[in-house]
Amino acid sequence: MASTIVWLRDDLRLDDNPALAVAASSPEKMTVVYVLDEASPGIRPLGGAARWWLHHSLSALSAELESKGSRLLLRRGAAAPAIRELANETAAGTILWNRRYGLPERTLDAGLKEWATGEGIEATSFQANLLFEPWTVRTGSGGPYKVFTPFWRSCLAGAEPRLPVDAPQRLPEPAAGPSGAPPAGDSLDSWGLLPHRPDWSGGLADTWAPGEQGASQRLEDFLDGPVEEYGTGRDVPGVEGTSRLSPHLRFGEISPFRIWHALRERFPRNAPADVGIFRSELGWREFCWQLLYENPGLATENYRREFDRFPWQTPSDAELEAWQQGRTGYPLVDAGMRQLWQTGWMHNRVRMAAASFLVKNLLADWRLGEAWFWDTLVDADAASNPANWQWVAGSGADASPYFRIFNPVTQSKKFDAGGRYLRGYIPELSGLDDKRIHEPWKDPEAASGYPEPLVGLQESRERALDTYQRLKAL
Ligand code: FAD
């Protein structure tokens, strides 16, 4: 009998995994494979923090699959030849996968589908990782939306996202290769995804539980409390007021359909406004993916082409390092950059302030910041990262206007009034009271060991506004 291949990519879960569910309901033997593809044209290699996450996520997935009678096959290399080879080895009659939306990935998948069809192999893809696929959300004139609010309104006006599919109880046994045994794969350790010398991942391991179980626990914890105060809690970096689901969503360890319907079940009627606000954040994720789908160069090209003439200043190595290492002299920016380094994640409000500082106060090209976040975020996402960087820079869709320059002192006084977040990441400031902690240069003795401000806020703000005015005049 022919066998089935389930090719997992950004969907490292058993729950609500349509490709896996279809294979599980078939009498055919099954090969579940993950291909570490750093070789196909245009595929963006993962950054360091995401590689750490991937290692642990695959390890958790492998254990889940084994507990249900299956196993995870690991292969490395360009994905298309790897899958073709595997199909030959296992005499596959069917290949199933869940869809991806970046151009290099779509091109690869389309090529493979064409090959499979020519070989008489059925290749079917499913919607699993976005609630609303980009080509289904269109303006009245048939184009893509460029502004979030009407985009999201249009999504909500359509059919409710489908119900999630439960994880299969049992999985088909692994298909055999030509020798009669299941095909051989790589060992996860041989991929070298974890950092060595130095191993900087201790803070990540203390903070996160990669894998499907970790993801559903995060969702439960969020629904049990923070969601009901999300509207205000989400802006306070010193409390856990947000879901922290982003890395789990990034690797597909939890389905957005599962999250959507968990909210429905928890709040069957009269949901607080906070639930709608949280849903609209999921909407921003969808919007970012629609932007990448329409603009495949989102991580390298200005969405608004007039920014091609923007005279970004190349920061000195010392300036860039001060930003990366959390030593700018502005506590909110520094706490955020240290949180990022230690845990692989940064609170959204602080991401905005830290990014604004780089592109406006230092006038550095947003691509420098995007690349650093790509390397250090556990949730580094091919759509959300560039879309948000461009939003902050003013070069993006529905972007924050260029003249909106986050003031890190005002922001920290407003959203971290008691200094809880700042103290958590900047021990040098522990001797300062709640008022002084936001402006440590006013009390240099108590803030010893903490750097002086890298640039003056007022002058650098004026320089940014002048530069922008000149761009407009060109
Ligand atoms: P919650 O507030 O609980 O939101 C729930 C989910 O909604 C998130 O997990 C995420 O999937 C989605 N979401 C929330 N805000 C946004 C947003 N602004 N854009 C897109 N999706 C959103 N998010 C990433 O997932 N990956 C990135 O690489 C990324 N890079 C960013 C870079 C910058 C400069 C900025 C300003 C924001 C970036 N974000 C990114 C968006 C946002 O900061 C994170 O999604 C959020 O902080 C994740 O925390 P959470 O899961 O607790 O979010």
Coordinates of C-alpha atoms and ligand atoms in Angstrom, one line a residue:
M1 CA 0.0 0.0 0.0
A2 CA 1.2 3.6 -0.7
S3 CA 2.1 5.7 2.3
T4 CA 1.5 9.3 3.3
I5 CA 4.1 12.0 4.0
V6 CA 3.1 14.8 6.4
W7 CA 5.6 17.6 6.0
L8 CA 5.6 19.8 9.1
R9 CA 7.1 23.3 8.9
D10 CA 5.7 26.3 10.9
D11 CA 3.1 24.0 12.5
L12 CA 4.9 22.0 15.2
R13 CA 1.8 20.6 16.8
L14 CA -0.7 17.7 16.9
D15 CA -3.7 19.8 17.9
D16 CA -5.6 21.5 15.1
N17 CA -3.2 20.3 12.5
P18 CA -5.3 19.6 9.4
A19 CA -2.6 17.9 7.4
L20 CA -1.8 15.5 10.3
A21 CA -5.5 15.0 11.0
V22 CA -6.2 13.9 7.4
A23 CA -3.2 11.5 7.4
A24 CA -4.3 10.1 10.8
S25 CA -7.7 9.2 9.4
S26 CA -6.3 7.2 6.6
P27 CA -5.3 3.5 6.8
E28 CA -2.0 4.3 5.1
K29 CA 1.3 4.3 7.0
M30 CA 2.7 7.7 7.6
T31 CA 6.1 9.6 7.6
V32 CA 6.1 12.8 9.6
V33 CA 9.1 14.9 8.5
Y34 CA 10.7 18.2 9.4
V35 CA 13.3 19.5 7.0
L36 CA 15.8 22.1 8.2
D37 CA 16.1 24.1 5.0
E38 CA 18.8 26.8 4.9
A39 CA 19.6 26.1 1.3
S40 CA 16.5 26.9 -0.9
P41 CA 16.6 30.2 -2.7
G42 CA 15.3 33.1 -0.6
I43 CA 14.6 31.2 2.6
R44 CA 15.7 33.4 5.5
P45 CA 17.9 31.4 7.9
L46 CA 16.7 31.4 11.5
G47 CA 18.4 33.7 14.1
G48 CA 20.2 32.4 17.1
A49 CA 17.3 32.6 19.6
A50 CA 14.8 31.0 17.1
R51 CA 17.3 28.1 16.6
W52 CA 17.3 27.5 20.3
W53 CA 13.5 27.5 20.3
L54 CA 13.3 25.2 17.3
H55 CA 15.6 22.6 18.9
H56 CA 13.3 22.4 22.0
S57 CA 10.1 22.5 20.0
L58 CA 11.2 19.6 17.8
S59 CA 12.3 17.6 20.8
A60 CA 8.8 18.1 22.4
L61 CA 7.1 17.3 19.1
S62 CA 9.0 14.2 18.7
A63 CA 8.0 12.9 22.1
E64 CA 4.3 13.8 21.4
L65 CA 4.4 11.9 18.1
E66 CA 6.1 8.8 19.7
S67 CA 3.5 8.8 22.5
K68 CA 0.8 8.3 19.8
G69 CA 2.6 5.5 17.8
S70 CA 4.5 7.7 15.3
R71 CA 7.9 9.3 15.0
L72 CA 9.5 12.5 13.7
L73 CA 12.0 12.1 10.9
L74 CA 14.6 14.9 10.6
R75 CA 16.3 15.8 7.4
R76 CA 18.5 18.7 6.5
G77 CA 19.0 20.5 3.1
A78 CA 17.0 22.1 0.4
A79 CA 13.4 21.0 1.1
A80 CA 12.2 20.2 -2.4
P81 CA 14.8 17.5 -3.2
A82 CA 14.6 16.2 0.4
I83 CA 10.8 15.6 0.1
R84 CA 11.1 14.2 -3.4
E85 CA 13.7 11.7 -2.2
L86 CA 11.6 10.8 0.8
A87 CA 8.6 10.2 -1.4
N88 CA 10.6 7.8 -3.5
E89 CA 12.1 6.0 -0.5
T90 CA 8.7 5.5 1.1
A91 CA 6.7 4.9 -2.0
A92 CA 4.4 7.8 -1.0
G93 CA 1.1 8.2 -2.7
T94 CA 0.2 11.4 -0.8
I95 CA 2.0 14.4 0.6
L96 CA 0.2 16.7 2.9
W97 CA 1.2 20.1 4.4
N98 CA -0.2 23.2 6.0
R99 CA 0.3 26.4 4.0
R100 CA 3.0 29.0 4.3
Y101 CA 2.7 32.6 3.0
G102 CA 6.2 34.0 2.2
L103 CA 7.1 34.1 -1.5
P104 CA 10.2 31.7 -1.4
E105 CA 8.1 29.2 0.6
R106 CA 5.1 29.5 -1.7
T107 CA 7.4 29.1 -4.8
L108 CA 9.0 26.0 -3.3
D109 CA 5.6 24.5 -2.3
A110 CA 4.1 25.2 -5.7
G111 CA 7.1 23.5 -7.5
L112 CA 6.8 20.5 -5.3
K113 CA 3.1 20.2 -5.9
E114 CA 3.7 20.3 -9.7
W115 CA 6.3 17.6 -9.4
A116 CA 4.0 15.4 -7.3
T117 CA 1.1 15.8 -9.7
G118 CA 3.4 14.8 -12.6
E119 CA 4.4 11.7 -10.6
G120 CA 0.8 10.7 -9.8
I121 CA 1.3 11.6 -6.1
E122 CA -1.5 13.5 -4.5
A123 CA -0.2 16.8 -2.8
T124 CA -2.7 18.7 -0.7
S125 CA -2.2 21.8 1.4
F126 CA -4.4 23.2 4.2
Q127 CA -5.1 26.4 6.0
A128 CA -3.8 26.1 9.5
N129 CA -1.6 29.1 10.5
L130 CA -3.7 32.1 9.6
L131 CA -7.4 32.7 10.4
F132 CA -7.9 34.7 7.2
E133 CA -5.7 33.8 4.2
P134 CA -4.3 36.9 2.5
W135 CA -6.0 36.5 -0.8
T136 CA -9.4 36.2 0.8
V137 CA -9.4 39.7 2.4
R138 CA -9.9 42.3 -0.3
T139 CA -11.1 45.9 -0.6
G140 CA -14.2 46.7 -2.6
S141 CA -12.0 47.3 -5.7
G142 CA -10.3 43.9 -5.2
G143 CA -6.9 45.1 -3.9
P144 CA -5.2 44.4 -0.6
Y145 CA -5.9 46.6 2.4
K146 CA -3.2 49.1 3.3
V147 CA -4.7 50.2 6.6
F148 CA -5.3 47.9 9.6
T149 CA -8.7 49.0 10.8
P150 CA -10.7 48.4 7.6
F151 CA -8.7 45.2 7.1
W152 CA -9.7 43.8 10.4
R153 CA -13.3 45.1 10.0
S154 CA -13.5 43.2 6.8
C155 CA -12.1 40.0 8.4
L156 CA -14.7 40.2 11.2
A157 CA -17.5 40.8 8.7
G158 CA -16.9 37.5 7.0
A159 CA -17.5 34.0 8.2
E160 CA -16.3 33.0 11.7
P161 CA -13.0 31.2 11.6
R162 CA -13.6 27.4 11.4
L163 CA -13.6 25.2 14.6
P164 CA -10.2 23.7 15.5
V165 CA -9.6 19.9 14.9
D166 CA -8.6 17.9 18.0
A167 CA -5.3 16.1 18.1
P168 CA -5.6 12.5 16.8
Q169 CA -5.9 9.9 19.6
R170 CA -3.6 7.5 17.7
L171 CA -1.3 8.0 14.7
P172 CA -0.6 5.5 11.9
E173 CA 2.6 3.6 12.2
P174 CA 5.7 4.9 10.4
A175 CA 6.1 3.9 6.8
A176 CA 9.0 1.8 5.8
G177 CA 11.9 2.6 3.5
P178 CA 13.4 0.2 0.9
S179 CA 15.2 -1.8 3.7
G180 CA 11.9 -2.5 5.4
A181 CA 12.8 -0.2 8.3
P182 CA 11.6 3.4 8.7
P183 CA 13.8 5.8 6.7
A184 CA 16.9 7.1 8.5
G185 CA 17.1 10.7 9.6
D186 CA 19.4 13.1 11.4
S187 CA 19.8 13.3 15.1
L188 CA 18.5 16.7 16.4
D189 CA 21.8 17.3 18.3
S190 CA 23.7 16.9 15.0
W191 CA 22.0 20.1 13.7
G192 CA 23.8 22.2 16.3
L193 CA 20.9 24.5 17.0
L194 CA 21.8 25.1 20.6
P195 CA 24.5 27.7 21.5
H196 CA 27.8 26.5 22.8
R197 CA 30.8 28.6 24.0
P198 CA 29.2 30.7 25.2
D199 CA 25.9 29.1 26.0
W200 CA 23.8 32.3 26.4
S201 CA 20.5 30.4 26.6
G202 CA 20.1 30.1 30.4
G203 CA 17.6 33.0 30.6
L204 CA 15.6 31.6 27.7
A205 CA 15.3 28.2 29.4
D206 CA 14.2 29.9 32.7
T207 CA 11.5 31.8 30.8
W208 CA 10.0 29.5 28.3
A209 CA 8.6 26.0 27.8
P210 CA 8.8 25.5 24.0
G211 CA 6.4 22.9 22.6
E212 CA 2.7 22.3 22.4
Q213 CA 2.1 21.7 26.1
G214 CA 3.9 24.9 27.0
A215 CA 1.7 26.8 24.5
S216 CA -1.5 25.5 25.8
Q217 CA -0.4 26.2 29.4
R218 CA 0.3 29.8 28.4
L219 CA -3.1 30.1 26.9
E220 CA -4.8 28.7 30.0
D221 CA -2.8 31.1 32.3
F222 CA -3.8 34.0 30.1
L223 CA -7.5 33.1 30.0
D224 CA -7.5 32.5 33.8
G225 CA -6.6 36.2 34.5
P226 CA -4.8 38.7 32.4
V227 CA -7.2 38.6 29.4
E228 CA -10.0 40.4 31.4
E229 CA -7.7 43.4 32.0
Y230 CA -5.8 43.1 28.7
G231 CA -6.9 46.6 27.6
T232 CA -4.8 48.3 30.3
G233 CA -2.5 45.4 31.4
R234 CA -1.0 45.0 27.9
D235 CA 0.7 48.4 28.2
V236 CA 2.4 47.7 31.6
P237 CA 5.8 46.0 31.0
G238 CA 6.3 45.3 34.7
V239 CA 3.4 42.8 34.9
E240 CA 2.4 39.8 32.9
G241 CA -0.5 41.5 31.2
T242 CA -0.2 39.9 27.8
S243 CA -0.4 36.3 26.6
R244 CA 3.3 35.7 25.7
L245 CA 2.0 33.4 23.0
S246 CA 4.1 35.0 20.3
P247 CA 6.9 32.4 20.0
H248 CA 4.4 29.5 20.3
L249 CA 2.4 31.1 17.4
R250 CA 5.6 31.7 15.4
F251 CA 6.5 28.0 15.5
G252 CA 2.9 26.9 15.1
E253 CA 2.8 25.2 18.5
I254 CA -0.7 26.6 19.0
S255 CA -3.2 27.3 16.3
P256 CA -4.9 30.7 16.0
F257 CA -8.1 28.8 15.5
R258 CA -7.7 27.2 18.9
I259 CA -7.0 30.6 20.5
W260 CA -10.0 32.1 18.8
H261 CA -12.4 29.5 19.9
A262 CA -11.0 29.2 23.4
L263 CA -11.9 32.9 23.8
R264 CA -15.4 32.1 22.4
E265 CA -15.8 29.3 24.9
R266 CA -14.5 31.3 27.9
F267 CA -16.7 34.3 27.0
P268 CA -19.8 32.8 25.3
R269 CA -21.7 36.1 25.7
N270 CA -21.0 39.6 27.0
A271 CA -17.2 39.3 26.5
P272 CA -15.4 42.3 28.1
A273 CA -14.0 44.8 25.6
D274 CA -10.6 43.5 26.5
V275 CA -11.3 40.3 24.7
G276 CA -12.0 42.3 21.5
I277 CA -8.8 44.2 22.0
F278 CA -6.8 41.0 22.3
R279 CA -8.5 39.5 19.2
S280 CA -7.5 42.6 17.3
E281 CA -3.8 42.0 18.2
L282 CA -4.2 38.6 16.6
G283 CA -5.6 40.6 13.7
W284 CA -2.3 42.6 13.6
R285 CA -0.5 39.3 13.1
E286 CA -2.8 38.5 10.2
F287 CA -2.3 42.0 8.7
C288 CA 1.5 41.7 8.9
W289 CA 1.2 38.4 7.0
Q290 CA -1.0 40.0 4.4
L291 CA 1.6 42.7 4.0
L292 CA 4.4 40.2 3.5
Y293 CA 2.3 38.2 1.1
E294 CA 1.7 41.3 -1.0
N295 CA 5.3 42.7 -0.5
P296 CA 7.7 39.8 -0.4
G297 CA 10.7 42.2 0.1
L298 CA 9.2 43.6 3.3
A299 CA 12.3 42.8 5.4
T300 CA 14.7 44.6 2.9
E301 CA 12.7 47.2 1.1
N302 CA 10.8 50.3 2.3
Y303 CA 7.1 49.7 1.9
R304 CA 6.7 53.4 1.2
R305 CA 9.3 53.9 -1.6
E306 CA 9.8 57.6 -0.8
F307 CA 11.8 56.4 2.2
D308 CA 14.4 55.1 -0.3
R309 CA 15.8 58.6 -0.2
F310 CA 15.9 58.9 3.5
P311 CA 19.4 59.8 4.7
W312 CA 19.8 57.3 7.5
Q313 CA 23.0 57.9 9.5
T314 CA 25.4 54.9 10.0
P315 CA 25.7 54.6 13.8
S316 CA 29.2 54.1 15.1
D317 CA 30.0 50.6 16.4
A318 CA 30.0 52.0 19.9
E319 CA 26.5 53.5 19.4
L320 CA 25.1 50.3 17.9
E321 CA 26.6 48.2 20.6
A322 CA 25.2 50.5 23.3
W323 CA 21.7 50.0 21.9
Q324 CA 22.1 46.3 21.5
Q325 CA 23.6 45.8 25.0
G326 CA 21.1 48.1 26.8
R327 CA 23.6 50.8 27.6
T328 CA 22.1 53.9 26.0
G329 CA 21.6 55.7 29.3
Y330 CA 17.8 55.7 28.8
P331 CA 16.4 53.2 31.3
L332 CA 13.3 52.0 29.4
V333 CA 15.3 51.3 26.2
D334 CA 18.0 49.6 28.2
A335 CA 15.7 47.5 30.3
G336 CA 14.0 46.4 27.1
M337 CA 17.2 45.5 25.3
R338 CA 18.4 43.6 28.3
Q339 CA 15.1 41.7 28.6
L340 CA 15.6 40.8 24.9
W341 CA 19.1 39.5 25.5
Q342 CA 18.2 37.6 28.6
T343 CA 14.9 36.1 27.7
G344 CA 14.6 36.3 23.9
W345 CA 11.4 38.4 24.2
M346 CA 10.6 42.1 24.9
H347 CA 7.3 43.7 25.9
N348 CA 5.5 45.3 23.0
R349 CA 5.4 48.8 24.4
V350 CA 9.1 48.7 25.1
R351 CA 9.8 47.2 21.6
M352 CA 8.2 50.4 20.2
A353 CA 10.3 52.7 22.4
A354 CA 13.5 50.8 21.8
A355 CA 12.9 50.7 18.0
S356 CA 12.0 54.4 17.9
F357 CA 15.2 55.3 19.8
L358 CA 17.3 53.5 17.2
V359 CA 15.6 54.8 14.1
K360 CA 14.7 58.3 15.3
N361 CA 17.1 59.4 18.0
L362 CA 20.1 57.7 16.4
L363 CA 18.7 58.0 12.9
A364 CA 19.8 54.5 12.1
D365 CA 18.3 52.5 9.2
W366 CA 15.4 50.3 10.5
R367 CA 17.0 47.3 8.8
L368 CA 19.8 47.3 11.4
G369 CA 17.3 47.0 14.2
E370 CA 15.2 44.4 12.3
A371 CA 18.2 42.2 11.8
W372 CA 19.2 42.4 15.5
F373 CA 15.6 41.5 16.6
W374 CA 15.6 38.7 14.0
D375 CA 18.7 37.2 15.7
T376 CA 17.7 37.7 19.3
L377 CA 13.9 37.2 19.5
V378 CA 12.4 33.8 20.1
D379 CA 9.3 35.0 18.3
A380 CA 11.3 36.5 15.3
D381 CA 8.6 36.3 12.6
A382 CA 9.2 36.9 8.9
A383 CA 6.1 39.1 8.7
S384 CA 5.6 40.7 12.1
N385 CA 9.2 41.8 12.6
P386 CA 9.8 43.8 9.4
A387 CA 6.2 45.1 9.4
N388 CA 6.5 46.5 12.9
W389 CA 10.0 47.9 12.3
Q390 CA 8.6 49.7 9.3
W391 CA 5.6 50.8 11.3
V392 CA 7.9 52.4 13.9
A393 CA 10.2 53.9 11.2
G394 CA 7.3 55.5 9.3
S395 CA 8.2 53.7 6.1
G396 CA 5.5 51.0 6.5
A397 CA 1.9 50.4 5.9
D398 CA -0.5 52.2 8.2
A399 CA 2.7 53.4 9.9
S400 CA 3.1 55.5 12.9
P401 CA 3.7 59.0 11.4
Y402 CA 7.4 59.9 11.3
F403 CA 6.9 62.8 13.7
R404 CA 5.7 60.4 16.4
I405 CA 8.9 60.0 18.3
F406 CA 8.6 57.9 21.5
N407 CA 10.0 59.7 24.4
P408 CA 11.6 56.9 26.6
V409 CA 11.4 59.0 29.7
T410 CA 7.7 60.0 29.4
Q411 CA 6.9 56.4 28.4
S412 CA 8.6 54.9 31.4
K413 CA 7.1 57.4 33.8
K414 CA 3.7 56.6 32.4
F415 CA 3.9 52.8 32.0
D416 CA 6.4 51.8 34.7
A417 CA 5.7 54.5 37.3
G418 CA 7.0 52.4 40.2
G419 CA 10.1 51.3 38.3
R420 CA 9.4 47.6 38.7
Y421 CA 10.3 46.7 35.1
L422 CA 13.4 49.0 35.2
R423 CA 14.7 47.5 38.4
G424 CA 14.1 44.0 37.1
Y425 CA 16.6 44.4 34.4
I426 CA 19.0 47.3 35.5
P427 CA 20.5 46.4 38.9
E428 CA 22.7 49.6 38.7
L429 CA 19.5 51.6 39.2
S430 CA 18.3 49.8 42.3
G431 CA 19.4 52.6 44.6
L432 CA 17.2 55.2 42.9
D433 CA 13.7 56.1 44.1
D434 CA 10.6 55.8 41.9
K435 CA 10.9 59.3 40.6
R436 CA 14.6 59.5 39.9
I437 CA 14.9 56.0 38.3
H438 CA 13.4 57.3 35.0
E439 CA 16.1 60.0 34.8
P440 CA 19.2 58.6 36.5
W441 CA 21.6 61.3 35.1
K442 CA 19.9 63.7 37.6
D443 CA 21.5 61.6 40.4
P444 CA 24.7 60.2 39.0
E445 CA 26.1 59.1 42.4
A446 CA 23.2 56.9 43.1
A447 CA 23.3 55.5 39.6
S448 CA 27.0 54.6 39.6
G449 CA 28.0 52.1 36.9
Y450 CA 25.1 53.1 34.7
P451 CA 26.0 55.0 31.5
E452 CA 25.4 58.7 30.7
P453 CA 22.7 59.3 28.0
L454 CA 24.1 58.4 24.5
V455 CA 22.4 61.4 22.9
G456 CA 20.3 64.2 24.1
L457 CA 16.6 63.5 23.7
Q458 CA 15.7 67.0 22.6
E459 CA 18.5 67.5 20.1
S460 CA 18.2 64.1 18.6
R461 CA 14.4 64.6 18.3
E462 CA 14.9 67.9 16.4
R463 CA 17.5 66.3 14.2
A464 CA 15.1 63.5 13.2
L465 CA 12.3 66.0 12.5
D466 CA 14.5 68.2 10.4
T467 CA 15.7 65.2 8.4
Y468 CA 12.2 64.1 7.8
Q469 CA 11.1 67.6 6.7
R470 CA 13.9 67.6 4.2
L471 CA 12.8 64.3 2.8
K472 CA 9.3 65.7 2.3
A473 CA 10.7 68.7 0.6
L474 CA 12.7 66.7 -1.9
Ligands
FAD1 P1 -0.2 39.7 23.1 O1 -0.3 41.1 23.4 O2 -0.6 38.7 24.0 O3 -0.8 39.5 21.6 C1 -1.3 38.2 21.2 C2 -0.6 37.9 19.9 O4 -1.0 38.9 18.9 C3 0.9 37.9 19.9 O5 1.4 36.7 20.4 C4 1.2 38.1 18.4 O6 1.1 36.9 17.7 C5 0.1 39.1 18.0 N1 0.5 40.5 18.0 C6 0.4 41.3 19.0 N2 0.8 42.6 18.7 C7 1.3 42.4 17.4 C8 1.8 43.3 16.4 N3 2.1 44.6 16.7 N4 2.1 42.9 15.2 C9 1.9 41.6 14.9 N5 1.3 40.7 15.7 C10 1.0 41.1 17.0 N6 5.7 40.1 17.0 C11 6.1 38.8 16.7 O7 5.3 37.9 16.9 N7 7.3 38.6 16.1 C12 8.2 39.6 15.8 O8 9.2 39.3 15.2 C13 7.8 40.9 16.2 N8 8.7 41.9 16.1 C14 8.4 43.2 16.5 C15 9.2 44.3 16.3 C16 8.9 45.5 16.7 C17 9.9 46.7 16.5 C18 7.7 45.8 17.4 C19 7.3 47.2 17.8 C20 6.8 44.7 17.5 C21 7.1 43.4 17.1 N9 6.2 42.4 17.3 C22 6.6 41.1 16.9 C23 4.8 42.6 17.8 C24 4.6 42.5 19.3 O9 5.5 43.2 20.0 C25 4.6 41.0 19.7 O10 3.8 40.2 18.9 C26 4.1 40.9 21.2 O11 4.9 41.7 22.0 C27 4.2 39.5 21.6 O12 3.8 39.3 23.0 P2 2.5 38.6 23.4 O13 2.5 37.2 22.7 O14 2.4 38.6 24.9 O15 1.4 39.5 22.7

